[in-house]
Structures are given as C-alpha cells and as structure tokens.
Coordinates of C-alpha atoms and ligand atoms in Angstrom, one line a residue:
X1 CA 41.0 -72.1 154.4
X2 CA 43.4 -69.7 156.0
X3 CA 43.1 -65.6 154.8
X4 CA 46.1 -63.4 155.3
X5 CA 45.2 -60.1 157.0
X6 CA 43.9 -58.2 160.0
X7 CA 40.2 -58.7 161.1
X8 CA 38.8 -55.3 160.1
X9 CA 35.1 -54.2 159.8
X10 CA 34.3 -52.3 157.2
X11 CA 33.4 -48.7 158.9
X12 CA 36.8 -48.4 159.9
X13 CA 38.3 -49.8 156.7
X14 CA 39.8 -46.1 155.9
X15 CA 42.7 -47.0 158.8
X16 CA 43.9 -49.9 156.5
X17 CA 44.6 -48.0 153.6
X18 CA 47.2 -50.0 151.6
X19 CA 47.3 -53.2 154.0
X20 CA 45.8 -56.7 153.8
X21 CA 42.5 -57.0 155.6
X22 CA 39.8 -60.0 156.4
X23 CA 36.4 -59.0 156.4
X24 CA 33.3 -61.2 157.7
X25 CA 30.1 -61.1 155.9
X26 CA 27.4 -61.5 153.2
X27 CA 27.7 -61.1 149.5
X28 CA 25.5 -58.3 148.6
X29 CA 25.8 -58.2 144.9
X30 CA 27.7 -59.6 142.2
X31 CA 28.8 -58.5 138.4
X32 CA 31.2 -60.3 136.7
X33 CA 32.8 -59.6 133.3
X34 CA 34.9 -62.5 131.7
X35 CA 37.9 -62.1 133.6
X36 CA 37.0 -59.7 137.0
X37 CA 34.2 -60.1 139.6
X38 CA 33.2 -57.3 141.3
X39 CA 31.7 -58.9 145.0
X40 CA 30.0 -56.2 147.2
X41 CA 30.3 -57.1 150.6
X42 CA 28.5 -56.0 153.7
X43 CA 28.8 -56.3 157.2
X44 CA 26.6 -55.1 158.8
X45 CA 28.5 -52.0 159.7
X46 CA 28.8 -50.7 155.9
X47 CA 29.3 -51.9 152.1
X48 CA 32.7 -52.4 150.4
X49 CA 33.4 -53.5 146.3
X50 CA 35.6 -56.6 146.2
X51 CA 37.6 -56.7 143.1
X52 CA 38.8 -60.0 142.0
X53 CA 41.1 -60.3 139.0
X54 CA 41.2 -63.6 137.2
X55 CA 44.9 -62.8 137.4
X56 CA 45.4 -62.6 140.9
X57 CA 43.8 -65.9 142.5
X58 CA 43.7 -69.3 142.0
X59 CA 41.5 -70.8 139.7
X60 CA 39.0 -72.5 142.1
X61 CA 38.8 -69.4 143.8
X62 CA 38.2 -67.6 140.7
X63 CA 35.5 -70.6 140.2
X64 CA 33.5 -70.2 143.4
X65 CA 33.1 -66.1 142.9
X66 CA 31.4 -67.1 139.7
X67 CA 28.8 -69.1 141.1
X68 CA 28.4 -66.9 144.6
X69 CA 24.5 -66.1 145.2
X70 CA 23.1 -63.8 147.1
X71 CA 23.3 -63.0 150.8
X72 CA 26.0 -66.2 151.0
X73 CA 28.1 -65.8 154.1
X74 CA 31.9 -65.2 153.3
X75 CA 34.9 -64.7 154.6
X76 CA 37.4 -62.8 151.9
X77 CA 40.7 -61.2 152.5
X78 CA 42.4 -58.6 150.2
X79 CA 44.0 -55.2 150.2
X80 CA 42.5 -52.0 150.9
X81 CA 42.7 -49.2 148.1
X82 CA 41.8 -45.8 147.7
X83 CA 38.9 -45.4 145.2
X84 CA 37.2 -41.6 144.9
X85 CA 34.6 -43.5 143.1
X86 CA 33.6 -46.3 145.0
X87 CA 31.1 -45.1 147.6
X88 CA 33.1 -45.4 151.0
X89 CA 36.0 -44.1 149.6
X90 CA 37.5 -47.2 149.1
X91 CA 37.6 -50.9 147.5
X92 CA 39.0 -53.8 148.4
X93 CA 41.7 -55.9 145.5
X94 CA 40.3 -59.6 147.0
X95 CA 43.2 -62.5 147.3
X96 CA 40.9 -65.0 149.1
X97 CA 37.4 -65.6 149.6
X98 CA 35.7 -68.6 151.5
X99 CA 32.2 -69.0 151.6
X100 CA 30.8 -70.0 154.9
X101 CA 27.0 -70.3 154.2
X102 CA 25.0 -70.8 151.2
X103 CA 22.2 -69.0 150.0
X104 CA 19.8 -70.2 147.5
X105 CA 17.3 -67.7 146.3
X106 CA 17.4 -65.3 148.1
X107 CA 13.6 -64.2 148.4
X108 CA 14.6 -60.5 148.3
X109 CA 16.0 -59.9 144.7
X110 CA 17.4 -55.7 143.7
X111 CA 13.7 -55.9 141.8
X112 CA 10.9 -53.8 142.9
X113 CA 8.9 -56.1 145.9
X114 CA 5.7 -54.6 147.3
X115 CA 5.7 -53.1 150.8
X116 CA 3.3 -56.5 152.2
X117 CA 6.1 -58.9 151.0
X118 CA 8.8 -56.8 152.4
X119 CA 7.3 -56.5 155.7
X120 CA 6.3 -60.6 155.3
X121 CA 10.1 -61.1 154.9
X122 CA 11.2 -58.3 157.4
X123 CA 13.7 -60.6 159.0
X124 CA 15.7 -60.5 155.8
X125 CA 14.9 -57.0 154.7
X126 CA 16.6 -55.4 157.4
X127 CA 19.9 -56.5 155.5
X128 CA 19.1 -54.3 152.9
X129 CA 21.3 -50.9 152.2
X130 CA 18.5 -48.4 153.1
X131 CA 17.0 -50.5 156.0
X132 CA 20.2 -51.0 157.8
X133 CA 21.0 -47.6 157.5
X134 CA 17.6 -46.7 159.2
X135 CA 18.2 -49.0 162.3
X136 CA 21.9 -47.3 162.8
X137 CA 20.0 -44.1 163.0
X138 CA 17.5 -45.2 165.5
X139 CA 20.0 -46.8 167.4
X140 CA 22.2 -43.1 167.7
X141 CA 18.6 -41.4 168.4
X142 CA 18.7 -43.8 171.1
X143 CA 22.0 -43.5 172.4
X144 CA 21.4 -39.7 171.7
X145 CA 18.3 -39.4 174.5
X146 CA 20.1 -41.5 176.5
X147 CA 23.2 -39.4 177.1
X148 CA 20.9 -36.2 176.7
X149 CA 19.3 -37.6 180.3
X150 CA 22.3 -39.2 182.1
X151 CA 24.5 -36.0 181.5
X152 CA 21.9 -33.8 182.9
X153 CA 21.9 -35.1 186.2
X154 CA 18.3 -37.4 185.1
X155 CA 18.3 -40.5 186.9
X156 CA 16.7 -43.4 185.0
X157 CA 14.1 -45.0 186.8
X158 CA 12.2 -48.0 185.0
X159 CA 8.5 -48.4 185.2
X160 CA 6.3 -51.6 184.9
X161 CA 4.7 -52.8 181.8
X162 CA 2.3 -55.0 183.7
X163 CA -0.2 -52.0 185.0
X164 CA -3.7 -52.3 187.1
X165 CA -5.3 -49.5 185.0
X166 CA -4.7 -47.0 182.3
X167 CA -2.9 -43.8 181.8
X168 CA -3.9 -42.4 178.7
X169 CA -7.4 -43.0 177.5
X170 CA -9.1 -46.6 178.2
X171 CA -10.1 -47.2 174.9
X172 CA -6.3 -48.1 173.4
X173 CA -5.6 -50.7 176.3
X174 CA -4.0 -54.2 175.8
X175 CA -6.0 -56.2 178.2
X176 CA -3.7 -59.7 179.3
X177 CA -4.5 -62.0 181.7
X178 CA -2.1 -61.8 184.7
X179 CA -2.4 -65.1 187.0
X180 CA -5.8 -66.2 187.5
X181 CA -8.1 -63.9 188.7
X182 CA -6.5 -60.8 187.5
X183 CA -6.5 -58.4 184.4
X184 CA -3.0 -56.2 183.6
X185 CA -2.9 -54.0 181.1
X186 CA 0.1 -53.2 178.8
X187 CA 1.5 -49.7 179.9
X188 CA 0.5 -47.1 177.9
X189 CA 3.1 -44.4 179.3
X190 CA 5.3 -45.0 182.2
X191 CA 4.3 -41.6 183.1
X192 CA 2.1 -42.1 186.6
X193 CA 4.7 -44.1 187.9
X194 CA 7.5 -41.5 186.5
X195 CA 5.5 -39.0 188.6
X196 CA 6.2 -40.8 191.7
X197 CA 10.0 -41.5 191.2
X198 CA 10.4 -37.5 190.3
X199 CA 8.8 -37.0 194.0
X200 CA 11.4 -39.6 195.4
X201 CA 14.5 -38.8 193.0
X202 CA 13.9 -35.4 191.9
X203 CA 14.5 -35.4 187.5
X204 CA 14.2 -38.7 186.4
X205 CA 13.0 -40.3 183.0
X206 CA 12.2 -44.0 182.2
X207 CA 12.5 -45.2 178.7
X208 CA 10.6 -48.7 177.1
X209 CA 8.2 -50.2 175.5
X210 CA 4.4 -48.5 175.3
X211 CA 1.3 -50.1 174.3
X212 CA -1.4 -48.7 172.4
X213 CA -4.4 -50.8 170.7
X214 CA -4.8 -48.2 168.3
X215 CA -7.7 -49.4 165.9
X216 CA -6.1 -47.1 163.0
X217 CA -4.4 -47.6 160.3
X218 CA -2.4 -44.8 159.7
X219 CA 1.1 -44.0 159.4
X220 CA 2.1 -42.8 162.4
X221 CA 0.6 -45.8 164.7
X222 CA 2.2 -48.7 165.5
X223 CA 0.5 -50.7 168.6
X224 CA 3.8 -51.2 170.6
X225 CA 6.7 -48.1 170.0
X226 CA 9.3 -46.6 172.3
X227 CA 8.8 -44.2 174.5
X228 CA 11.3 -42.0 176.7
X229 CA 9.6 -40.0 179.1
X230 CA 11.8 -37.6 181.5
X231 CA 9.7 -35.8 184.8
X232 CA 10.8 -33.0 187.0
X233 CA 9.5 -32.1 190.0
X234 CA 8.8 -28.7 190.4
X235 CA 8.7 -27.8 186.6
X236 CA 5.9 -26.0 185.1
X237 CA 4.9 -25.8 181.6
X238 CA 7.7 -23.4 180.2
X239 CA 10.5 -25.5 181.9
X240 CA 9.1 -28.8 179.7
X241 CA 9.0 -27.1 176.6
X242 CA 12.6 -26.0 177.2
X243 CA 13.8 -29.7 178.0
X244 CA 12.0 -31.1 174.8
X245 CA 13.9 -28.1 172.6
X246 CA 16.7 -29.1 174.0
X247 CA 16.4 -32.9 174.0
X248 CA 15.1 -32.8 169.8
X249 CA 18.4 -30.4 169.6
X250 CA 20.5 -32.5 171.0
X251 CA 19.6 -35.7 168.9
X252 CA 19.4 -34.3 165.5
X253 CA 22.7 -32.2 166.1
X254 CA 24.4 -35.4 166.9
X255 CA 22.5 -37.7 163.9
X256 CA 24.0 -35.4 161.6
X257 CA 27.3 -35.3 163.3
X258 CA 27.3 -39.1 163.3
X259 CA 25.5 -40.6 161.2
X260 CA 26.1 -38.9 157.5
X261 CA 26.7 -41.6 155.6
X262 CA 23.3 -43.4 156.7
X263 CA 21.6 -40.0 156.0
X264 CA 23.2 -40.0 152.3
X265 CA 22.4 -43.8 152.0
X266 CA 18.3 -42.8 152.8
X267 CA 18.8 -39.8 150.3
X268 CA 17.9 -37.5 153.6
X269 CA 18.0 -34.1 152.6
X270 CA 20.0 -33.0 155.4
X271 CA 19.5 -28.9 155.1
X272 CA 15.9 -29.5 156.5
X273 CA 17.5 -31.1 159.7
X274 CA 20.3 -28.4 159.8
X275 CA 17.7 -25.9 160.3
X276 CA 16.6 -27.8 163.6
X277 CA 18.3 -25.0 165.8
X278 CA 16.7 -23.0 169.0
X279 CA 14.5 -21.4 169.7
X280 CA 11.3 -23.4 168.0
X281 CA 8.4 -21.6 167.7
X282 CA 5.7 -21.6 170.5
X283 CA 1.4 -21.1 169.8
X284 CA -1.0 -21.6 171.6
X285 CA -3.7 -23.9 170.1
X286 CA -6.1 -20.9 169.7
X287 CA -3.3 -19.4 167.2
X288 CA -3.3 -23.1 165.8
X289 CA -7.1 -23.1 164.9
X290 CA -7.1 -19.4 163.3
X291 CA -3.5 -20.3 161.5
X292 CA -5.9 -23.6 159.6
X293 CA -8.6 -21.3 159.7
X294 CA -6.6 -18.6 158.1
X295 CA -4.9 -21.3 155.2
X296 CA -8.6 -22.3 154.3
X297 CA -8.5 -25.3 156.5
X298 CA -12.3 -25.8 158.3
X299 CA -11.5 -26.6 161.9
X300 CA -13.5 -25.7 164.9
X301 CA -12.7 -24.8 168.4
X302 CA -12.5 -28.0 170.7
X303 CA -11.0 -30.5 168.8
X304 CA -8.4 -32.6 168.2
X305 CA -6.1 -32.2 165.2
X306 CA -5.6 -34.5 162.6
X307 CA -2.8 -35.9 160.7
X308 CA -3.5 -33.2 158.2
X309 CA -4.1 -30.5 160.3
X310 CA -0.9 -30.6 162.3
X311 CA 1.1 -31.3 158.2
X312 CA -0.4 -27.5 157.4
X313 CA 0.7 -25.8 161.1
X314 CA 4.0 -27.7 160.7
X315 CA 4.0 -26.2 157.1
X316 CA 4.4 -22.6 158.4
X317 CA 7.7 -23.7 160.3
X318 CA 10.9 -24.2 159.3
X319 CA 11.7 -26.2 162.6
X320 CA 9.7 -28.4 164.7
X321 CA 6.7 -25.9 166.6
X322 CA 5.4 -26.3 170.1
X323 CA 1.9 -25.8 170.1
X324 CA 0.3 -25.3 173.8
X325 CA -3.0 -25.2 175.7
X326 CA -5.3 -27.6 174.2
X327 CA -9.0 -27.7 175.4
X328 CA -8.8 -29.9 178.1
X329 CA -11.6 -32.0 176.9
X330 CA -9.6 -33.7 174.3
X331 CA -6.3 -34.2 176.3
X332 CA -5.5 -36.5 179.5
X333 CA -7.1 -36.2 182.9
X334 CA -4.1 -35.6 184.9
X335 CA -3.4 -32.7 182.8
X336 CA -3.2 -29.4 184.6
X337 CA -5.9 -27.0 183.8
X338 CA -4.3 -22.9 183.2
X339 CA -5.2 -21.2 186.4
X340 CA -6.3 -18.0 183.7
X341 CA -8.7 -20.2 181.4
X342 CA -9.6 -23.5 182.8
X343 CA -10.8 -24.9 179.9
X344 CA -7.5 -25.5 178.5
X345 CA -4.6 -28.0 179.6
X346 CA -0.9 -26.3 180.4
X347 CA 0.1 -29.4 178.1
X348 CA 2.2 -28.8 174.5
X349 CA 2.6 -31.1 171.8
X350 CA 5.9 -30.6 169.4
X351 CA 5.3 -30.7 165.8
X352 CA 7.9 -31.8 163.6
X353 CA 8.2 -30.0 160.5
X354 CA 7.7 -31.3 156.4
X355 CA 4.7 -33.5 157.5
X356 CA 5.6 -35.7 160.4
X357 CA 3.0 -34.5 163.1
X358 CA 3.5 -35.0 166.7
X359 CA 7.0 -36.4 168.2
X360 CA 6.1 -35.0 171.7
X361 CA 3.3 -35.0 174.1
X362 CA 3.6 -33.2 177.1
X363 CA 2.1 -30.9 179.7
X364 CA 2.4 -29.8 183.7
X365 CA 0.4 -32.2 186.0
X366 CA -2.8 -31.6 188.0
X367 CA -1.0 -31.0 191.5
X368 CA -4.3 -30.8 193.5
X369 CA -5.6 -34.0 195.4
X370 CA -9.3 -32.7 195.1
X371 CA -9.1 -31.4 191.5
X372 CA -7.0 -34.7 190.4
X373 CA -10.2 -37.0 192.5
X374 CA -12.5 -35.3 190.6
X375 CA -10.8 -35.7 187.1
X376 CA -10.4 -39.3 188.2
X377 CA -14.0 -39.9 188.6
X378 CA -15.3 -37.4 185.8
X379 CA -12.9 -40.3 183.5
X380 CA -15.0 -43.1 185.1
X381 CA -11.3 -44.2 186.0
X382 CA -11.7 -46.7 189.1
X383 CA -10.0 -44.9 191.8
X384 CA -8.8 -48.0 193.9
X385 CA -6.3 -48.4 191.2
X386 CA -5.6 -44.6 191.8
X387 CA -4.9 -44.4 195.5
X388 CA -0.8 -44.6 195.0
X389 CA -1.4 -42.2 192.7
X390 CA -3.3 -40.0 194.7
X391 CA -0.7 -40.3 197.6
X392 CA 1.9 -37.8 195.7
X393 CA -0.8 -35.1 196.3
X394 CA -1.3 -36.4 199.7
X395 CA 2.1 -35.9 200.8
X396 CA 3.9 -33.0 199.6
X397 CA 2.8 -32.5 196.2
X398 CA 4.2 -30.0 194.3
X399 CA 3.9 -27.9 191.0
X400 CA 5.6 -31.0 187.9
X401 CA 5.4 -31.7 184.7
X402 CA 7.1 -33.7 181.5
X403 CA 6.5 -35.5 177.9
X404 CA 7.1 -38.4 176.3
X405 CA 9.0 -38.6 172.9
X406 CA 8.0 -41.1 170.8
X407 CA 11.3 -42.7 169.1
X408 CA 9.8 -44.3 165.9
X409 CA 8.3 -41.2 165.2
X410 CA 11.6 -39.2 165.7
X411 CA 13.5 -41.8 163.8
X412 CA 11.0 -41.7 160.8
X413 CA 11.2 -37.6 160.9
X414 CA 15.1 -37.7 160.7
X415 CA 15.2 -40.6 157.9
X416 CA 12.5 -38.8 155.8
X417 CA 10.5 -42.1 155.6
X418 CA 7.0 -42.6 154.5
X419 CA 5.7 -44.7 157.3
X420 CA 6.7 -45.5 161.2
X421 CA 6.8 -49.4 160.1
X422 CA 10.5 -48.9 159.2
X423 CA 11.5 -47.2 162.1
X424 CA 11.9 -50.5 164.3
X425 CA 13.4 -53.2 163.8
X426 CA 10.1 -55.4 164.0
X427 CA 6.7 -53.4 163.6
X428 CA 3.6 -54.1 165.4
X429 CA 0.4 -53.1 163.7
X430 CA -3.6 -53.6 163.7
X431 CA -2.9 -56.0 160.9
X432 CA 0.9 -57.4 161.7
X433 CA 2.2 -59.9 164.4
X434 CA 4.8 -61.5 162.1
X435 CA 7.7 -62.1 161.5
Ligands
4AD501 O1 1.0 -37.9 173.4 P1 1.1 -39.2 174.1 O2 0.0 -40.1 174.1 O3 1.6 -38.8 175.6 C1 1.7 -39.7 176.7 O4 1.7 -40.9 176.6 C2 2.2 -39.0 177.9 N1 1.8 -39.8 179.1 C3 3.7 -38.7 177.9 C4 4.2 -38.0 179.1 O5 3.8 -36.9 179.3 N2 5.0 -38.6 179.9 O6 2.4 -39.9 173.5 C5 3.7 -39.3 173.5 C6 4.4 -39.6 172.2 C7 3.7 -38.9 171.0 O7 4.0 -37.6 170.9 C8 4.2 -39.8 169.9 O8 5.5 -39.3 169.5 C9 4.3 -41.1 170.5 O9 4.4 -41.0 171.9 N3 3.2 -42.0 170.2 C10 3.2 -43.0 169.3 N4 4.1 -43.5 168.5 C11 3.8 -44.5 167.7 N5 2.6 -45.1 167.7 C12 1.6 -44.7 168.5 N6 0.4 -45.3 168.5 C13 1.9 -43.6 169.3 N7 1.1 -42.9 170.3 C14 1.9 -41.9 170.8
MG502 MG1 -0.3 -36.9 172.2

C-alpha cells in the first residue's frame, strides 16, 4: 500500500498543521461508533487520535479499522488538525491505514493488572502512556548530568566494572568468577578509581552501572542502578555540596523546561519541583538527630537513618536538604574524619524532599597515607588490593572529595513514583532477573 504524506513523528506533529502526514506505529486504543473509528496511535515519541470517517475511506479500509487489536503495528496517513480538546493539541483526519503487524491479545489490557504481572511483562509495559513518559524523563536526567559535567570543564573518565575488592561495605558485593583462579567483584562505585583519574586529569566524573547485593526489599534498592560520580581534586567538603546543588538544579530546571508533557502524563505536581531553587538547606547530622528527636521520632546518636527517618528531616524542607558529618562509624572508610571532632566524616548525604530519601552520597577523602592504612586495616579490607590506591597518597596527595548521584532515585523523585522499579528500563531486584 502506498500512503500520501510526509514521514512525521508525532512530537513534532504541531509543524504539520493542515498538511498530510504518515505516521509509524502501534494502535493504542480503539472506539468505534457505527460510522467513525477513533484509532489512538503512538509512536513512541507521543499519542495522537486518528479519526476515520466511514465517509472518507474505502470500504476495506473502513473494514480493517474495525477489526484492529491492540498494540498492532500500523502505518496510517491523514491530515493534521487543530483540536483544543484532544490532548496534544491536535488529531489526525486518517485517509489510509496499513497494518504491518498483528497483535492478538495483547496481555496488557486498559484493566487494572497487579504490579508482579506488570513487572513479569515489563518488556511490553514500557509501551504504556505513563511508563514511556517515565523513560523520556530519565533519559533528559541523563542527558541533563551529562551536559551539567562536560560544560564544566569535567572530563569523563570511565572506570571498571570488573574490581579486585570493594569500595563500599563488603557485605553488598556481587562475587563472579573472572578466569580460573580468580574472583572479581561487580563495582560498587567507580569512586577509588575516579580518585585516581582527578589526581591525573584534575575534575573528572565517570558515569555506569553500580552493583549492590542489597538483601532488602525496599523501595529505594535495586541491586544494579546508575550511578554518576564527579571528583575534584583539591575540593573540600563545602565545594562538593556546592557541585551537587548545582548539578540537582541543573537537572530539574531543565526536566521542567523539557519535559512537561511527560510530567503532565505522570500527574507530577510540578510546583513541588519548581521550588527546587538554591540555596538548599545544610545540618549537620547532630541537628538531624535533635530535629527527629524534637518531632517525637526516638533516634539515638550514632546511627544510621532509615527510610523513615530521612521522610520526616526531608519533611521540614521545602527543597532537597544536605545533611553533613555523620559518625564515622556508620559511613565509608575512606571518608575523611573533621580535623575539630574526629568522630564524624566531612561526608553529606542530600535528601530529597516529599519522601524520597537519599539521591546523593558524598563526602571529602581521607588524604593521609597513614590514617587511610589504618582505616584500611581497621575494615579488615585486604590491603594488596589497596596498594594503587594507596599510591595517590604516596605521591602528591592532596586535600579531594565528591558524590555519587544515584539516577533511578532522581528519576523516581522527579516522576513522583512509588517505587525505584519504574525508574529503568529493566529492574534488577533480590527477587527479579526477568524479563
Ligand atoms: O551513598 P552511596 O553508597 O555512595 C557511594 O557509592 C560513593 N562511593 C559515591 C561517591 O562518593 N563517589 O551511593 C550513592 C548514591 C545514593 O545516594 C543513592 O542515590 C544511590 O547511589 N544508591 C542506590 N540507588 C539504587 N539502589 C541502591 N541499592 C542504591 N545504593 C545507593
Ligand atoms: Mg549513601
């Protein structure tokens, strides 16, 4: 079948105004009445109504609209009009339509399905208005961080995924079997090695894949999620705070210059995100433990906080809060301890606000090669596995420092969504390995 028309994709479908497009894609839903279908179409890069009038095609034509199922591949040409109802703005009056692929019951029907079969079926689900819309977002987070870096003079320096040992914590490692002798680990942070390029290239950031064998099952924990890390050499714990002000700035400011009609589509109530201007408010953990104290909330001195102890801090906010100095005990051993008060870390982690917990985890680095041995061995870290790392406070160490920004837990902040599994494209949980 040949279709009259321009290839256009439906995002930019407003330049056609009045003229005869082709557009590529799935049917998304039907209704008919008697004498006109009404054919939503999607593309991948939005949703249009197709309007077909018995009047205005042939009758086979009219035929195979009738019997179109859902999530059939079609091409379909018509004209583009101006519609204040319709939800783009416009609809499209349909002259030809061609179906491509079949598609015979469809497994994912407009009726309620539980969140198991969903996830099950995520290869499919991720067609869906609101799941789409949530993977556009993440990928403008991404491409959000990414210029946030380049423009600022940050060099991107990858790091491996294969590692000898572990960076944060041993007891979250994914242990794999590299060649025959040998046991790698999945990285948990790119952050030793990012150390080592900032010493070689001055501000640089790496940005992949991150491990974690997290035995919860929470919300917020997905066993592999995506990390960007940035490093500077000679920063010290105010400088990182500034960088991850700026860098949560920068990506919701352009989210909500971008990406509106996503936000809209995810029912995102945007004046939350609006509010996500400088300067975010800075305590120190002590003010963290007498705020919970203070709202009621038991909490002692020395710990870590839970999901529902960071939801009350963040409560007080109206923007994400940097909260610095945690006992050192409960953080990292190549954190570096305050010169003032050793028994806390000049680390931060930022809160984001209605609920979401931690996005960032950062802090200065020990810069001392006797302190950092010491830490090393009070870890029961082996210290062969150490000894490049060691060598940046062999030669020439200085004073540095950075975070790491998780992206799934940005992505489910911005969206507003209940849980970090819809914040990639394919999650990987304690209890999920497929599709
Ligand atoms: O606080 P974390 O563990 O810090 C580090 O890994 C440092 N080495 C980073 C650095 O300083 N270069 O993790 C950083 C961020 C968290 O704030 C959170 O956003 C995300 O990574 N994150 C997770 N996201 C999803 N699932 C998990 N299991 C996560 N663990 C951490
Ligand atoms: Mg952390």
């Amino acid at each position: 079948m040949t279709h009259e028309g321009t290839l256009a994709y439906i995002e930019d479908i407003a330049r056609h105004e009045g003229q005869r497009v082709i557009v590529r894609g799935w049917l998304h839903a039907r209704r008919s009445s008697g004498k006109i279908h009404f054919l939503t179409v999607r593309d991948g890069s939005g949703f249009i109504q197709g309007v077909m009038s018995k009047a205005a095609v042939d009758e086979e034509t009219f035929r195979l609209a009738d019997h179109l199922t859902q999530e059939s591949s079609v091409i379909a040409s018509g004209t583009v009009r101006a519609d204040a109802r319709a939800p783009g703005g416009f609809e499209l009056d349909l002259a030809t339509l061609e179906v491509v692929g079949g598609s015979a019951d469809y497994p994912i029907t407009p009726k309620e399905h539980g969140v198991d079969y969903l996830m099950d079926r995520r290869h499919l689900w991720i067609r869906s208005e609101r799941q789409s819309a949530v993977l556009r977002v993440r990928a403008e987070v991404i491409a959000a961080v990414r210029s946030f870096f380049d423009d600022r003079g940050f060099i991107l320096a990858d790091t491996p995924i294969f590692t000898p040992a572990a960076c944060e914590g041993t007891s979250t490692l994914f242990p794999v079997q590299y060649f025959d002798e040998t046991t790698a680990y999945l990285t948990q942070s790119g952050q030793l090695y990012n150390e080592a390029n900032a010493m070689a290239l001055g501000r640089v950031y790496c940005f992949g894949p991150t491990f974690r064998a997290e035995k919860s099952k929470t919300r917020r924990h997905l066993s592999e999620f995506w990390m960007v890390e940035p490093e500077v050499a000679f920063a010290r714990l105010d400088d990182v705070i500034d960088l991850a002000e700026d860098l949560v700035v920068s990506v919701v400011t352009r989210v909500l210059e971008r990406r509106q009609t996503e936000l809209k589509r995810l029912d995102r109530d945007v004046s939350k995100l609006e509010l996500v201007k400088k300067p975010f408010p800075r305590i120190t953990y002590d003010d963290a433990v007498k705020m919970l104290n203070d709202k009621g909330q038991p909490f002692e001195w020395g710990g870590d906080f839970g999901a529902p102890d960071e939801t009350l801090l963040a409560n007080s906010f109206d923007r994400p809060v940097a909260v610095t100095r945690y006992p050192s005990k409960v953080k990292a051993f190549y954190m570096e301890p305050d010169p003032q008060r050793p028994d806390v870390a000049l680390c931060v982690d930022v809160l984001a606000p209605e609920g979401y917990g931690e996005i960032i985890g950062g802090s200065q680095r020990i810069a001392d090669y006797d302190l950092l041995l010491r830490r090393i061995k009070e870890h029961d870290l082996p210290k062969e596995a150490f000894e490049w790392y060691l060598d940046l406070r062999r030669y020439g160490t200085v004073p540095h420092g950075g975070f790491g920004m998780g992206i799934e837990r940005v992505v489910t902040w911005i969206c507003g969504l209940d849980h970090l599994r819809e914040a990639i494209p394919y999650a990987r949980t304690l209890n999920r390995l497929y599709p």
